[in-house]
Amino acid sequence: MSLQITYGNPKHEMEADALVVFVTEAGLSEENAQAAGGLHPQLDAAVRQLRERGLYHGKPEELYTLPTVGLLPTPFVVCVGLAAEPDADGLRSAAAAVARGVRSLKARHIRLLLPEWLLTGGAGCEPQAAAQAMSEGLILGLHSREAIRREGKEADALESAAFVPQSGQEALGLAAAWEAGLRRGTIFADGVCYARELTNRPGNLLTPEQLAEEAEQLAAELELECEVLDEWSAAEQGMGGLLGVGQGSAHPPRMIVLHYQGAPDDKTVWGWVGKGITFDTGGISLKKAAGMEEMISDMGGAAAVLGAMRIVGKLRPAINIVAVVPTAENMPSDRALKPGDVITTMSGRTVEVVNTDAEGRLVLADGLTTAIQRGATQLVDVATLTGAVMVALGDVATGAVSNHPGLMETVRQAGERSGEPIWELPSYPVYRRQLDSDAADMKNVGGRLAGTITGGLFIGTFAEELPWVHLDIGGTAWLSKGRGWEGKGATGAMTRTLAELASPSR
Ligand code: BES
Ligand code: MN
Ligand code: ZN
């Protein structure tokens, strides 16, 4: 993403391809002389007429593009609707709508005019949070999956966006807050785009070894410490879960560990663990063919953790993190795990594998143990763990299972501030019994009922009583149809929530 986002009136008149004006329904229905931002009386009148004819209402995210036919030096004015007191989500969505709108105009440079009520963030938002949300919306709204084609991509991309306070309002003293918010939003959105690009990458172009190389490159760029355990080191460490899942594939598994130490004297160490199944066929418990291609996204949890580490590496907050990505390809073959096999995880616990398609929890078990061995004191795992979570929460909210109400609430609030809803499911001890096994300490599937909860509780066993939150992004990591600031395909869900946990905005 090379979009330059700036604040303030540039010294020399910047050539803009479009001016963006924020409007509200109330602003259009009143006898508002400045309905289109007061740029030109004829444009203001034109927008009022559209409203009178019922053609444009200025509803949230509703766009209308007016050609300026020589009235202004800029060829287009783009009106975008906002709620009366928009919150950060409303601003992020509006900015994403702008990004898509100006893309269809092939605009390279845009200016977004900030009336005073927006400059201050309005009633729903602090100025810095407003700036962050808008820059996130622009960058995330612009981002889409890049096809791998013979022909190169077309080059009509947005290059610069300037937020310009409307006349006389520079004196409000908000420049620092806006600049900080735009900087933070750019870093956050960049982390999400990185996560989306990893997740959208096809399985043949992102094997566990290649994911490990990506992590090493990320670590080198951001001066983080990185260890990658290959299948031989994993065997030495007894990682039976990771090795079991990976053994059916020609591409061997890897355990990736990134370390970030921003507070050496602090005993608290976050353990972030992301499921990194680069492709999930289901293994011997083979999935049906229809839609299986979406299982390239089964490393969405890994992508969120790496994307968040990218943000952390830039912001350098005063906390400690050990980020762990167990990564494998789940394939059927003569060497693959079979239903009924019993494996021994790194923690020493044995598992009866009744379904090889419940592979995420097997690699995450060793991921949690690895994080704990490397010093983690509180754990968050992110995983495209179940299809069942989609039945419960759709593609709207991430499902959570936890053993610690305090940490759960902290994570839930970070999600709320990021516009990434998280909904906790109950974790009554009675559910655990569904995992009882005749053949081992537990089995990897507890039946059809409450599949997201039993999947979570399986993983929670490996948290060893440390505070732990499991985030099931099975419904939110991938969208079949774009929505708001999320396009079709990978969303990068939980990247910003993790980064917000590491560096809270309040
Ligand atoms: N990666 C899948 C879960 C998934 C499926 C996420 C579809 C998003 C969309 C996971 O490994 C899996 O296969 N889970 C099984 C668990 C079952 C065997 C208990 C599932 O959800 O069917
Ligand atoms: Mn599976
Ligand atoms: Zn899976």
Coordinates of N, CA, C and O in Angstrom, one line a residue, residues 187-188 190-192 194-195 198 214-227 256-262 269-274 301-317 319-325 380 382 492 494-503:
I187 N -0.4 2.5 9.9 CA 0.3 1.4 10.4 C -0.6 0.2 10.6 O -0.3 -1.0 10.2
F188 N -1.8 0.5 11.2 CA -2.7 -0.6 11.5 C -3.2 -1.2 10.2 O -3.2 -2.5 10.0
D190 N -1.9 -1.2 7.3 CA -0.8 -1.9 6.6 C -0.6 -3.3 7.1 O -0.4 -4.2 6.4
G191 N -0.8 -3.4 8.4 CA -0.7 -4.8 9.1 C -1.8 -5.7 8.6 O -1.6 -6.9 8.3
V192 N -3.0 -5.1 8.4 CA -4.1 -5.9 8.0 C -3.9 -6.3 6.5 O -4.2 -7.4 6.1
Y194 N -1.2 -6.8 5.0 CA -0.2 -7.8 5.0 C -0.8 -9.2 5.3 O -0.6 -10.2 4.6
A195 N -1.7 -9.2 6.4 CA -2.4 -10.4 6.8 C -3.3 -10.9 5.7 O -3.4 -12.1 5.4
L198 N -1.2 -12.5 2.8 CA -0.8 -13.8 3.2 C -1.9 -14.8 3.1 O -1.8 -15.9 2.5
E214 N 8.5 -16.1 5.3 CA 7.8 -14.8 5.4 C 8.0 -14.2 6.8 O 8.3 -13.0 7.0
A215 N 7.8 -15.1 7.8 CA 8.0 -14.6 9.2 C 9.4 -14.2 9.5 O 9.7 -13.2 10.1
E216 N 10.4 -14.9 8.9 CA 11.8 -14.6 9.1 C 12.1 -13.2 8.4 O 12.8 -12.4 9.0
Q217 N 11.5 -13.0 7.3 CA 11.7 -11.7 6.6 C 11.1 -10.6 7.4 O 11.7 -9.5 7.5
L218 N 9.9 -10.8 7.9 CA 9.2 -9.8 8.7 C 10.0 -9.5 9.9 O 10.2 -8.3 10.2
A219 N 10.6 -10.5 10.6 CA 11.4 -10.3 11.8 C 12.6 -9.5 11.4 O 13.0 -8.6 12.2
A220 N 13.3 -9.8 10.3 CA 14.5 -9.1 9.9 C 14.2 -7.6 9.7 O 14.9 -6.7 10.1
E221 N 13.0 -7.4 8.9 CA 12.7 -6.0 8.6 C 12.4 -5.2 9.9 O 12.7 -4.0 9.9
L222 N 11.8 -5.8 10.9 CA 11.3 -5.0 12.0 C 12.2 -5.3 13.3 O 11.8 -4.9 14.4
E223 N 13.3 -5.9 13.1 CA 14.2 -6.2 14.2 C 13.5 -6.9 15.3 O 13.6 -6.5 16.5
L224 N 12.9 -8.0 15.0 CA 12.3 -8.9 16.0 C 13.1 -10.2 16.0 O 13.8 -10.5 15.0
E225 N 13.1 -10.9 17.1 CA 13.8 -12.1 17.1 C 12.9 -13.2 16.6 O 11.8 -13.3 16.9
C226 N 13.5 -14.1 15.7 CA 12.7 -15.2 15.1 C 13.4 -16.5 15.2 O 14.6 -16.6 14.9
E227 N 12.6 -17.5 15.7 CA 13.1 -18.9 15.6 C 12.2 -19.7 14.7 O 11.0 -19.6 14.8
I256 N 6.9 -21.7 14.2 CA 7.5 -20.4 14.0 C 7.3 -19.6 15.4 O 6.2 -19.6 15.9
V257 N 8.4 -19.0 15.9 CA 8.3 -18.3 17.1 C 9.0 -16.9 16.9 O 10.1 -16.8 16.5
L258 N 8.2 -15.8 17.2 CA 8.7 -14.5 17.1 C 8.7 -13.9 18.5 O 7.8 -14.1 19.3
H259 N 9.8 -13.2 18.9 CA 9.9 -12.6 20.2 C 9.9 -11.1 20.1 O 10.7 -10.5 19.3
Y260 N 9.1 -10.4 20.9 CA 9.2 -9.0 21.0 C 9.3 -8.6 22.5 O 8.4 -9.0 23.3
Q261 N 10.3 -7.9 22.9 CA 10.5 -7.5 24.3 C 10.6 -6.0 24.4 O 11.6 -5.4 24.1
G262 N 9.4 -5.4 24.7 CA 9.4 -4.0 24.8 C 9.4 -3.5 26.3 O 9.4 -2.3 26.6
V269 N 4.0 -11.5 29.9 CA 4.4 -11.8 28.5 C 3.1 -12.4 27.8 O 2.6 -13.4 28.2
W270 N 2.7 -11.6 26.8 CA 1.6 -12.1 26.0 C 2.1 -13.3 25.2 O 3.2 -13.3 24.6
G271 N 1.2 -14.4 25.1 CA 1.5 -15.4 24.2 C 0.4 -15.4 23.1 O -0.8 -15.6 23.4
W272 N 0.8 -15.0 21.9 CA -0.2 -15.0 20.8 C 0.1 -16.2 19.9 O 1.2 -16.4 19.4
V273 N -0.9 -17.0 19.7 CA -0.7 -18.3 18.9 C -1.7 -18.3 17.7 O -2.9 -18.1 17.9
G274 N -1.2 -18.4 16.5 CA -2.1 -18.3 15.3 C -2.0 -19.6 14.5 O -1.0 -20.1 14.2
G301 N -5.5 -17.2 11.1 CA -5.0 -16.9 12.5 C -3.6 -16.6 12.5 O -3.1 -15.6 13.2
A302 N -2.8 -17.4 11.8 CA -1.3 -17.1 11.7 C -1.1 -15.7 11.1 O -0.3 -14.9 11.5
A303 N -1.9 -15.4 10.0 CA -1.8 -14.1 9.3 C -2.1 -13.0 10.3 O -1.4 -11.9 10.3
A304 N -3.1 -13.1 11.1 CA -3.5 -12.1 12.1 C -2.4 -11.9 13.1 O -2.0 -10.7 13.4
V305 N -1.8 -12.9 13.5 CA -0.7 -12.8 14.5 C 0.5 -12.1 13.9 O 1.1 -11.2 14.4
L306 N 0.9 -12.6 12.6 CA 2.0 -11.9 12.0 C 1.7 -10.5 11.6 O 2.6 -9.6 11.8
G307 N 0.5 -10.2 11.2 CA 0.1 -8.8 10.8 C 0.2 -7.9 12.1 O 0.6 -6.8 12.0
A308 N -0.3 -8.5 13.2 CA -0.2 -7.7 14.4 C 1.2 -7.5 14.9 O 1.6 -6.4 15.4
M309 N 2.1 -8.5 14.7 CA 3.5 -8.3 15.0 C 4.2 -7.3 14.1 O 5.1 -6.6 14.6
R310 N 3.7 -7.2 12.9 CA 4.2 -6.1 12.0 C 3.9 -4.8 12.6 O 4.7 -3.8 12.5
I311 N 2.6 -4.6 13.1 CA 2.2 -3.4 13.7 C 3.0 -3.1 15.0 O 3.5 -2.0 15.2
V312 N 3.1 -4.1 15.8 CA 3.9 -4.0 17.0 C 5.3 -3.6 16.7 O 5.9 -2.7 17.4
G313 N 5.9 -4.2 15.7 CA 7.3 -3.9 15.4 C 7.5 -2.5 15.0 O 8.6 -1.9 15.1
K314 N 6.5 -1.8 14.5 CA 6.6 -0.4 14.1 C 6.2 0.5 15.3 O 6.9 1.5 15.4
L315 N 5.2 0.1 16.1 CA 4.8 1.0 17.2 C 5.7 0.9 18.4 O 5.8 1.8 19.2
R316 N 6.3 -0.3 18.6 CA 7.2 -0.6 19.7 C 6.6 -0.2 21.1 O 7.2 0.5 21.8
P317 N 5.4 -0.8 21.4 CA 4.9 -0.5 22.7 C 5.6 -1.2 23.8 O 6.4 -2.1 23.6
I319 N 5.5 -3.6 26.0 CA 5.0 -4.9 26.5 C 5.9 -6.0 25.9 O 6.8 -5.7 25.1
N320 N 5.6 -7.2 26.3 CA 6.4 -8.3 25.8 C 5.4 -9.3 25.1 O 4.3 -9.5 25.6
I321 N 5.9 -9.9 24.0 CA 5.1 -10.8 23.3 C 5.9 -12.0 22.8 O 7.0 -11.8 22.3
V322 N 5.4 -13.2 23.0 CA 6.0 -14.3 22.2 C 4.9 -14.8 21.3 O 3.8 -15.1 21.7
A323 N 5.1 -14.6 20.0 CA 4.1 -15.0 19.0 C 4.5 -16.3 18.3 O 5.6 -16.5 17.9
V324 N 3.5 -17.2 18.3 CA 3.8 -18.6 17.9 C 2.9 -19.0 16.7 O 1.7 -18.7 16.8
V325 N 3.4 -19.5 15.7 CA 2.7 -20.0 14.6 C 3.0 -21.4 14.2 O 4.1 -21.7 13.6
V380 N -3.5 -15.7 24.0 CA -4.6 -15.5 23.1 C -4.3 -16.4 21.8 O -3.2 -16.2 21.3
V382 N -5.7 -17.5 17.9 CA -6.6 -17.0 16.9 C -6.6 -18.1 15.8 O -5.5 -18.5 15.3
G492 N -8.3 -10.4 7.2 CA -7.3 -10.0 8.1 C -7.9 -9.8 9.5 O -7.3 -9.1 10.4
M494 N -9.0 -9.8 13.2 CA -8.2 -9.9 14.5 C -6.8 -9.3 14.5 O -6.2 -9.2 15.5
T495 N -6.4 -8.9 13.3 CA -5.1 -8.3 13.3 C -5.1 -7.0 14.1 O -4.2 -6.7 14.9
R496 N -6.1 -6.1 13.8 CA -6.1 -4.8 14.5 C -6.5 -5.0 16.0 O -6.1 -4.3 16.9
T497 N -7.3 -6.0 16.3 CA -7.7 -6.3 17.7 C -6.5 -6.7 18.5 O -6.3 -6.1 19.6
L498 N -5.6 -7.5 17.9 CA -4.4 -7.9 18.7 C -3.5 -6.7 18.8 O -2.9 -6.5 19.9
A499 N -3.4 -5.9 17.8 CA -2.5 -4.7 17.8 C -3.0 -3.7 18.9 O -2.3 -3.1 19.6
E500 N -4.4 -3.6 18.9 CA -5.0 -2.7 19.9 C -4.8 -3.2 21.3 O -4.6 -2.4 22.3
L501 N -4.7 -4.6 21.5 CA -4.4 -5.1 22.8 C -3.0 -4.7 23.2 O -2.7 -4.5 24.4
A502 N -2.1 -4.8 22.2 CA -0.7 -4.5 22.5 C -0.4 -3.0 22.8 O 0.4 -2.6 23.6
S503 N -1.2 -2.2 22.1 CA -1.0 -0.7 22.2 C -2.4 -0.1 22.3 O -2.9 0.4 21.3

